[in-house]
PDB file of C-alpha atoms in Angstrom:
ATOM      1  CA  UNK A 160      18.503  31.629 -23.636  1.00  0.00           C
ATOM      2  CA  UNK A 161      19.944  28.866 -21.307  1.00  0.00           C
ATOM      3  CA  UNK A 162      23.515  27.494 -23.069  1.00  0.00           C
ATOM      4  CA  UNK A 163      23.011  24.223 -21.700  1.00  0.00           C
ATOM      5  CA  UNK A 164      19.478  23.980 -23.013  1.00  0.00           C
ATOM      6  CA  UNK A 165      19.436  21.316 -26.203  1.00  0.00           C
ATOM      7  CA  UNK A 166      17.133  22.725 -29.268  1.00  0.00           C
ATOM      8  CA  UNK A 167      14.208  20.484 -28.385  1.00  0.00           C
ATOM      9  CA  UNK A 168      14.287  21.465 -24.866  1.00  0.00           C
ATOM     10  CA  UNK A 169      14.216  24.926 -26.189  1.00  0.00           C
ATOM     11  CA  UNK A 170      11.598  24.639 -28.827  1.00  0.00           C
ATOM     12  CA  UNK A 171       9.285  22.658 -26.023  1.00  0.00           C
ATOM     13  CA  UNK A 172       9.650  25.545 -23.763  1.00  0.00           C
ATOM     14  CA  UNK A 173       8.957  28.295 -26.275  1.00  0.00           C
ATOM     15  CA  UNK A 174       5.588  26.393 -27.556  1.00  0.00           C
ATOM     16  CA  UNK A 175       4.297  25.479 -24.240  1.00  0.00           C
ATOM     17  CA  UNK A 176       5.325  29.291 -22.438  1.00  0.00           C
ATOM     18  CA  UNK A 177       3.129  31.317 -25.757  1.00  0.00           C
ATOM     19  CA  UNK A 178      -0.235  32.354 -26.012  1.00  0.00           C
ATOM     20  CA  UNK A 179       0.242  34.648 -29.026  1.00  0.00           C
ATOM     21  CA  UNK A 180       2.544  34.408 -32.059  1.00  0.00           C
ATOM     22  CA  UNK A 181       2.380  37.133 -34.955  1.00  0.00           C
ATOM     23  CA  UNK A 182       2.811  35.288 -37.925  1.00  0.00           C
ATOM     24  CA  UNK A 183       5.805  37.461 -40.343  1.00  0.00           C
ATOM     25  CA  UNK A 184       4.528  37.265 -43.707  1.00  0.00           C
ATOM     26  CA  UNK A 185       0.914  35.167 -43.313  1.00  0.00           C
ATOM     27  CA  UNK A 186      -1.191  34.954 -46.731  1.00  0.00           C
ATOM     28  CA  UNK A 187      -4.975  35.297 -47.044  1.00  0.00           C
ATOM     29  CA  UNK A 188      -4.542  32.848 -49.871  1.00  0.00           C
ATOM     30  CA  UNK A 189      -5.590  29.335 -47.826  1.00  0.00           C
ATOM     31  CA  UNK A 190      -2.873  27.438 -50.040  1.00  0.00           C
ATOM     32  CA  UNK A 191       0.161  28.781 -48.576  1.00  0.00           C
ATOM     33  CA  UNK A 192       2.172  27.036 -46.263  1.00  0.00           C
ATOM     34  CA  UNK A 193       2.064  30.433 -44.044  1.00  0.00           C
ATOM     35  CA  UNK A 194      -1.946  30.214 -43.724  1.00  0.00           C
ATOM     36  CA  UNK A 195      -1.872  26.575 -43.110  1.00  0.00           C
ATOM     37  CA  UNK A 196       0.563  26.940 -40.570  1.00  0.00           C
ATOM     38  CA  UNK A 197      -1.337  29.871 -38.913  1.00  0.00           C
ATOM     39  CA  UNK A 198      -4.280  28.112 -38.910  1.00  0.00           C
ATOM     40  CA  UNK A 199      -2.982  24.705 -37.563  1.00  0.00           C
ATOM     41  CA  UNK A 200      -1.459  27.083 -34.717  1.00  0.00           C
ATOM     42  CA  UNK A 201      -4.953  28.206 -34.110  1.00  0.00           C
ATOM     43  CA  UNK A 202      -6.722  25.585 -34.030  1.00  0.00           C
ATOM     44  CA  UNK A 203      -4.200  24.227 -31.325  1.00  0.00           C
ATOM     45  CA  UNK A 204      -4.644  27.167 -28.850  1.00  0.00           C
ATOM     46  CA  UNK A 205      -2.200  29.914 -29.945  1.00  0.00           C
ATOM     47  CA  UNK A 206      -4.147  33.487 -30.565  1.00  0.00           C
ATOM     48  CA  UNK A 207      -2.695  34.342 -33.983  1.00  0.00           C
ATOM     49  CA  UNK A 208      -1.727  37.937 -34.924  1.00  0.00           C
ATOM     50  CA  UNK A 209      -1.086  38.601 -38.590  1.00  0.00           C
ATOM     51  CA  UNK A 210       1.618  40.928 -39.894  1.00  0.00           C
ATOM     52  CA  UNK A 211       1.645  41.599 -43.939  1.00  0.00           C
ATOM     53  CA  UNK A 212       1.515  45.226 -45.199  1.00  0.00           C
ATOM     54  CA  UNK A 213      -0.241  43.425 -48.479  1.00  0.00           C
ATOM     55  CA  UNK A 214      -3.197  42.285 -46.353  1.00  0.00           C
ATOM     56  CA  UNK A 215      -2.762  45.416 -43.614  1.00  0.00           C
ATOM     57  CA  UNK A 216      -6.574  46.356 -42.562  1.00  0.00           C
ATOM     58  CA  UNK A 217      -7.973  42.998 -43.980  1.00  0.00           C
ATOM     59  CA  UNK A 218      -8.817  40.555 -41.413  1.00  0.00           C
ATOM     60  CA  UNK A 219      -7.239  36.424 -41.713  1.00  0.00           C
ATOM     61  CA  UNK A 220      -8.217  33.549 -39.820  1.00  0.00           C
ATOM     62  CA  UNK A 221     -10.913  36.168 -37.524  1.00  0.00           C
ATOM     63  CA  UNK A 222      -8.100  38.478 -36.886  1.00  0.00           C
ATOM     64  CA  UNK A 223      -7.170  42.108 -37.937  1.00  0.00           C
ATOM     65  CA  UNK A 224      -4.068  41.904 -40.144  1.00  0.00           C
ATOM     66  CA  UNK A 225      -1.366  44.700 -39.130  1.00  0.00           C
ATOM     67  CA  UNK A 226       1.244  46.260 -41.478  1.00  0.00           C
ATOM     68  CA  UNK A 227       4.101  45.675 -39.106  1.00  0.00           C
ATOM     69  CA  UNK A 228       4.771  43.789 -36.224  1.00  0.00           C
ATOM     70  CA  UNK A 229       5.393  47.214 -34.044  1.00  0.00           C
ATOM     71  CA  UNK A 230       1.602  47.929 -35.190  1.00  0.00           C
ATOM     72  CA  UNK A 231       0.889  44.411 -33.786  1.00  0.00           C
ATOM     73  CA  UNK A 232       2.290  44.855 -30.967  1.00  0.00           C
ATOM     74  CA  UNK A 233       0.672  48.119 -30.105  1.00  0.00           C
ATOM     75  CA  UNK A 234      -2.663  46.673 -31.064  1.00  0.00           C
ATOM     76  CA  UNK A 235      -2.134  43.595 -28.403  1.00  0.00           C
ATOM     77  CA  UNK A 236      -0.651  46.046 -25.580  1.00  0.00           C
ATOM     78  CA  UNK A 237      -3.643  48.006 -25.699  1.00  0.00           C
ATOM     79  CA  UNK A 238      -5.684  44.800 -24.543  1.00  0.00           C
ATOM     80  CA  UNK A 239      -2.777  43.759 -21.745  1.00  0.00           C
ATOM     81  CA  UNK A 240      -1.486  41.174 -23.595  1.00  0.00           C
ATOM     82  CA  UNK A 241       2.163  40.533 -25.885  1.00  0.00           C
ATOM     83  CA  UNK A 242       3.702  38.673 -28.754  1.00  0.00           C
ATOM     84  CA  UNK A 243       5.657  35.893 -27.474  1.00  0.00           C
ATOM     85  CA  UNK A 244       6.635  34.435 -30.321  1.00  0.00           C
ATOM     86  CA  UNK A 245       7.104  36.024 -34.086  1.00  0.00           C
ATOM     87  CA  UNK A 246       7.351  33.197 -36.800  1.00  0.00           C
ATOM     88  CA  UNK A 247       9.232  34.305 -39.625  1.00  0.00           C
ATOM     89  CA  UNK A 248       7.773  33.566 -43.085  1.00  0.00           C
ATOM     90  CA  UNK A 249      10.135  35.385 -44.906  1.00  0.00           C
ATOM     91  CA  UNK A 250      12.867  35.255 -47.251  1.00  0.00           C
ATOM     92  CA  UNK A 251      16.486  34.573 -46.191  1.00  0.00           C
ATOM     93  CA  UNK A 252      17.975  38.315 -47.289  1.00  0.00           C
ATOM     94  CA  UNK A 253      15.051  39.704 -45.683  1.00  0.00           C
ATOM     95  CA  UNK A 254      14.338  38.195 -42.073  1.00  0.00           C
ATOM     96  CA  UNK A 255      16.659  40.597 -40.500  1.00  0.00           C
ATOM     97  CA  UNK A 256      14.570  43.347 -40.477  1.00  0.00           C
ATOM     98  CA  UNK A 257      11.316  41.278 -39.071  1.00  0.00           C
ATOM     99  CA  UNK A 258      14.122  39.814 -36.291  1.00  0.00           C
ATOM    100  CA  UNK A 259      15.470  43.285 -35.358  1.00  0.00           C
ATOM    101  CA  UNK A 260      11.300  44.635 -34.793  1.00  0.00           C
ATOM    102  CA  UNK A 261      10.639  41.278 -32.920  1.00  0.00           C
ATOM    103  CA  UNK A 262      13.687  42.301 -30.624  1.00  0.00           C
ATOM    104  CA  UNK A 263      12.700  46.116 -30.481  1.00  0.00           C
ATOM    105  CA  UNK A 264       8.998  45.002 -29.630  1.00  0.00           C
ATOM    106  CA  UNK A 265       9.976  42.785 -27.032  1.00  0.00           C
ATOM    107  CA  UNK A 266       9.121  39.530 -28.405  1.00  0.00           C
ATOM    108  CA  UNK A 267      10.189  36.138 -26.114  1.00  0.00           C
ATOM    109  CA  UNK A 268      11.100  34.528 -29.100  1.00  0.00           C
ATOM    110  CA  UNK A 269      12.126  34.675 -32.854  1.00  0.00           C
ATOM    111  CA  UNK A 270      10.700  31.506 -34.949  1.00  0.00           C
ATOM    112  CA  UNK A 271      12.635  31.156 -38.744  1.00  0.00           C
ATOM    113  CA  UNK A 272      10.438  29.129 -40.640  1.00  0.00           C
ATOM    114  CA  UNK A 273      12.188  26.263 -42.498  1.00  0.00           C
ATOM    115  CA  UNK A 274      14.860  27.279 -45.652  1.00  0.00           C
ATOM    116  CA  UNK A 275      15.003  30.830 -43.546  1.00  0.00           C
ATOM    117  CA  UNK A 276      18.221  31.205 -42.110  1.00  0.00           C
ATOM    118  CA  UNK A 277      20.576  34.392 -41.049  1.00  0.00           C
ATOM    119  CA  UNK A 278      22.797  33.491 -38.904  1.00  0.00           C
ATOM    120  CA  UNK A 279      23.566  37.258 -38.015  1.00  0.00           C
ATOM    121  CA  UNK A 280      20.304  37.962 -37.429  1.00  0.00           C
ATOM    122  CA  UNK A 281      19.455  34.684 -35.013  1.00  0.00           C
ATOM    123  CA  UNK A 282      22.748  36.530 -32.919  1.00  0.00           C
ATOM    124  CA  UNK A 283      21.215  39.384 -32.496  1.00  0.00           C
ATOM    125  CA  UNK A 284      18.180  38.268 -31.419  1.00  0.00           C
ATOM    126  CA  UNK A 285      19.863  36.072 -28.839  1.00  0.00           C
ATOM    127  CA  UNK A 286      22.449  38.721 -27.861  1.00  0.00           C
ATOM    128  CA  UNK A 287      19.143  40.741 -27.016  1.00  0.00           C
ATOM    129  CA  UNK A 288      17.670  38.069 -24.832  1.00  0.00           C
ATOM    130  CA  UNK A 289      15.432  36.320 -27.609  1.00  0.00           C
ATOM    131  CA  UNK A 290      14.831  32.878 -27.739  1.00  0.00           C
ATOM    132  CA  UNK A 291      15.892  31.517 -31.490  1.00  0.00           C
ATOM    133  CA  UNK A 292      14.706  28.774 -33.733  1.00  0.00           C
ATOM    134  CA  UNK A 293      15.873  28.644 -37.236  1.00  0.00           C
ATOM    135  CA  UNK A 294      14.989  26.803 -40.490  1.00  0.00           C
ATOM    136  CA  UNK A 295      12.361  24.810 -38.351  1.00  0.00           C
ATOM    137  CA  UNK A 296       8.624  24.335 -39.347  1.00  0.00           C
ATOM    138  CA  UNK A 297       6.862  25.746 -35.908  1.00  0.00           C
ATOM    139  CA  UNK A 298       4.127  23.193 -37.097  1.00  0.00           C
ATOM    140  CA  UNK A 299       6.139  20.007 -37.910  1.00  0.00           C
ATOM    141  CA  UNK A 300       8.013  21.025 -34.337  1.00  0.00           C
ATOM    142  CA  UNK A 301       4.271  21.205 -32.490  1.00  0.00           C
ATOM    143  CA  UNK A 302       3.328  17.954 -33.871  1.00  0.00           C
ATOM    144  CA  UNK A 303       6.297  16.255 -33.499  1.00  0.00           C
ATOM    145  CA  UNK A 304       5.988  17.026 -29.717  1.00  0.00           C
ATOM    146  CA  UNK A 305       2.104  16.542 -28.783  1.00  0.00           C
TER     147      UNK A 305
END
């Protein structure tokens, strides 16, 4: 992403440029803070695709939930469309392997939900072209900028 673009700049761009943003780790249960996130999302325009081998062939919040995000992505290709943004609602150790299938998908932009952080992982993405936020609620960010 543009060096000389500060983080709010960035995170403005990112959230006004997506349509569709498959949500890493998103519960069925309706009191975790990755369903009320998802849902708040929804309600404010984005087309939310889960990913959560739990939940995989379930449907939450209207939409099919998908094992992976490469199944995700296959499933919104088929109707012309594409992940812009994967939000990350994972633990720490284990983000790296939802950032490296955001970047091998294509994804605009990799979203680490607050307390997730890996560096290495965030350099990777960028290194690959990705936009990067990390240990930022993509909710608390969309409010804070309406």
């Amino acid at each position: 992403m543009d060096e000389g673009m500060d983080e709010e700049q960035r995170i403005r761009g990112i959230l006004a440029e997506s349509k569709t943003i498959a949500v890493v780790g998103l519960s069925a249960r309706t009191d975790r803070p990755s369903h009320e996130v998802a849902q708040y999302l929804q309600a404010h325009g984005y087309r939310i695709l889960p990913v959560n081998p739990a939940y995989a062939g379930t449907h939450i919040l209207g939409h099919p939930c998908h094992a992976s995000l490469t199944e995700a992505n296959a499933a919104i290709r088929k109707e012309g469309g594409r992940i812009d943004v994967v939000d990350c609602f994972r633990k720490s150790a284990e983000v790296g392997a939802a950032v490296d299938e955001a970047i091998a998908i294509g994804a605009r932009a990799v979203w680490m939900q607050l307390g997730v952080v890996d560096d290495a992982a965030a350099a990777r993405a960028e290194k690959a072209g990705l936009a990067v936020v990390m240990d930022k609620c993509i909710k608390i960010e969309h409010m804070q900028l309406r």
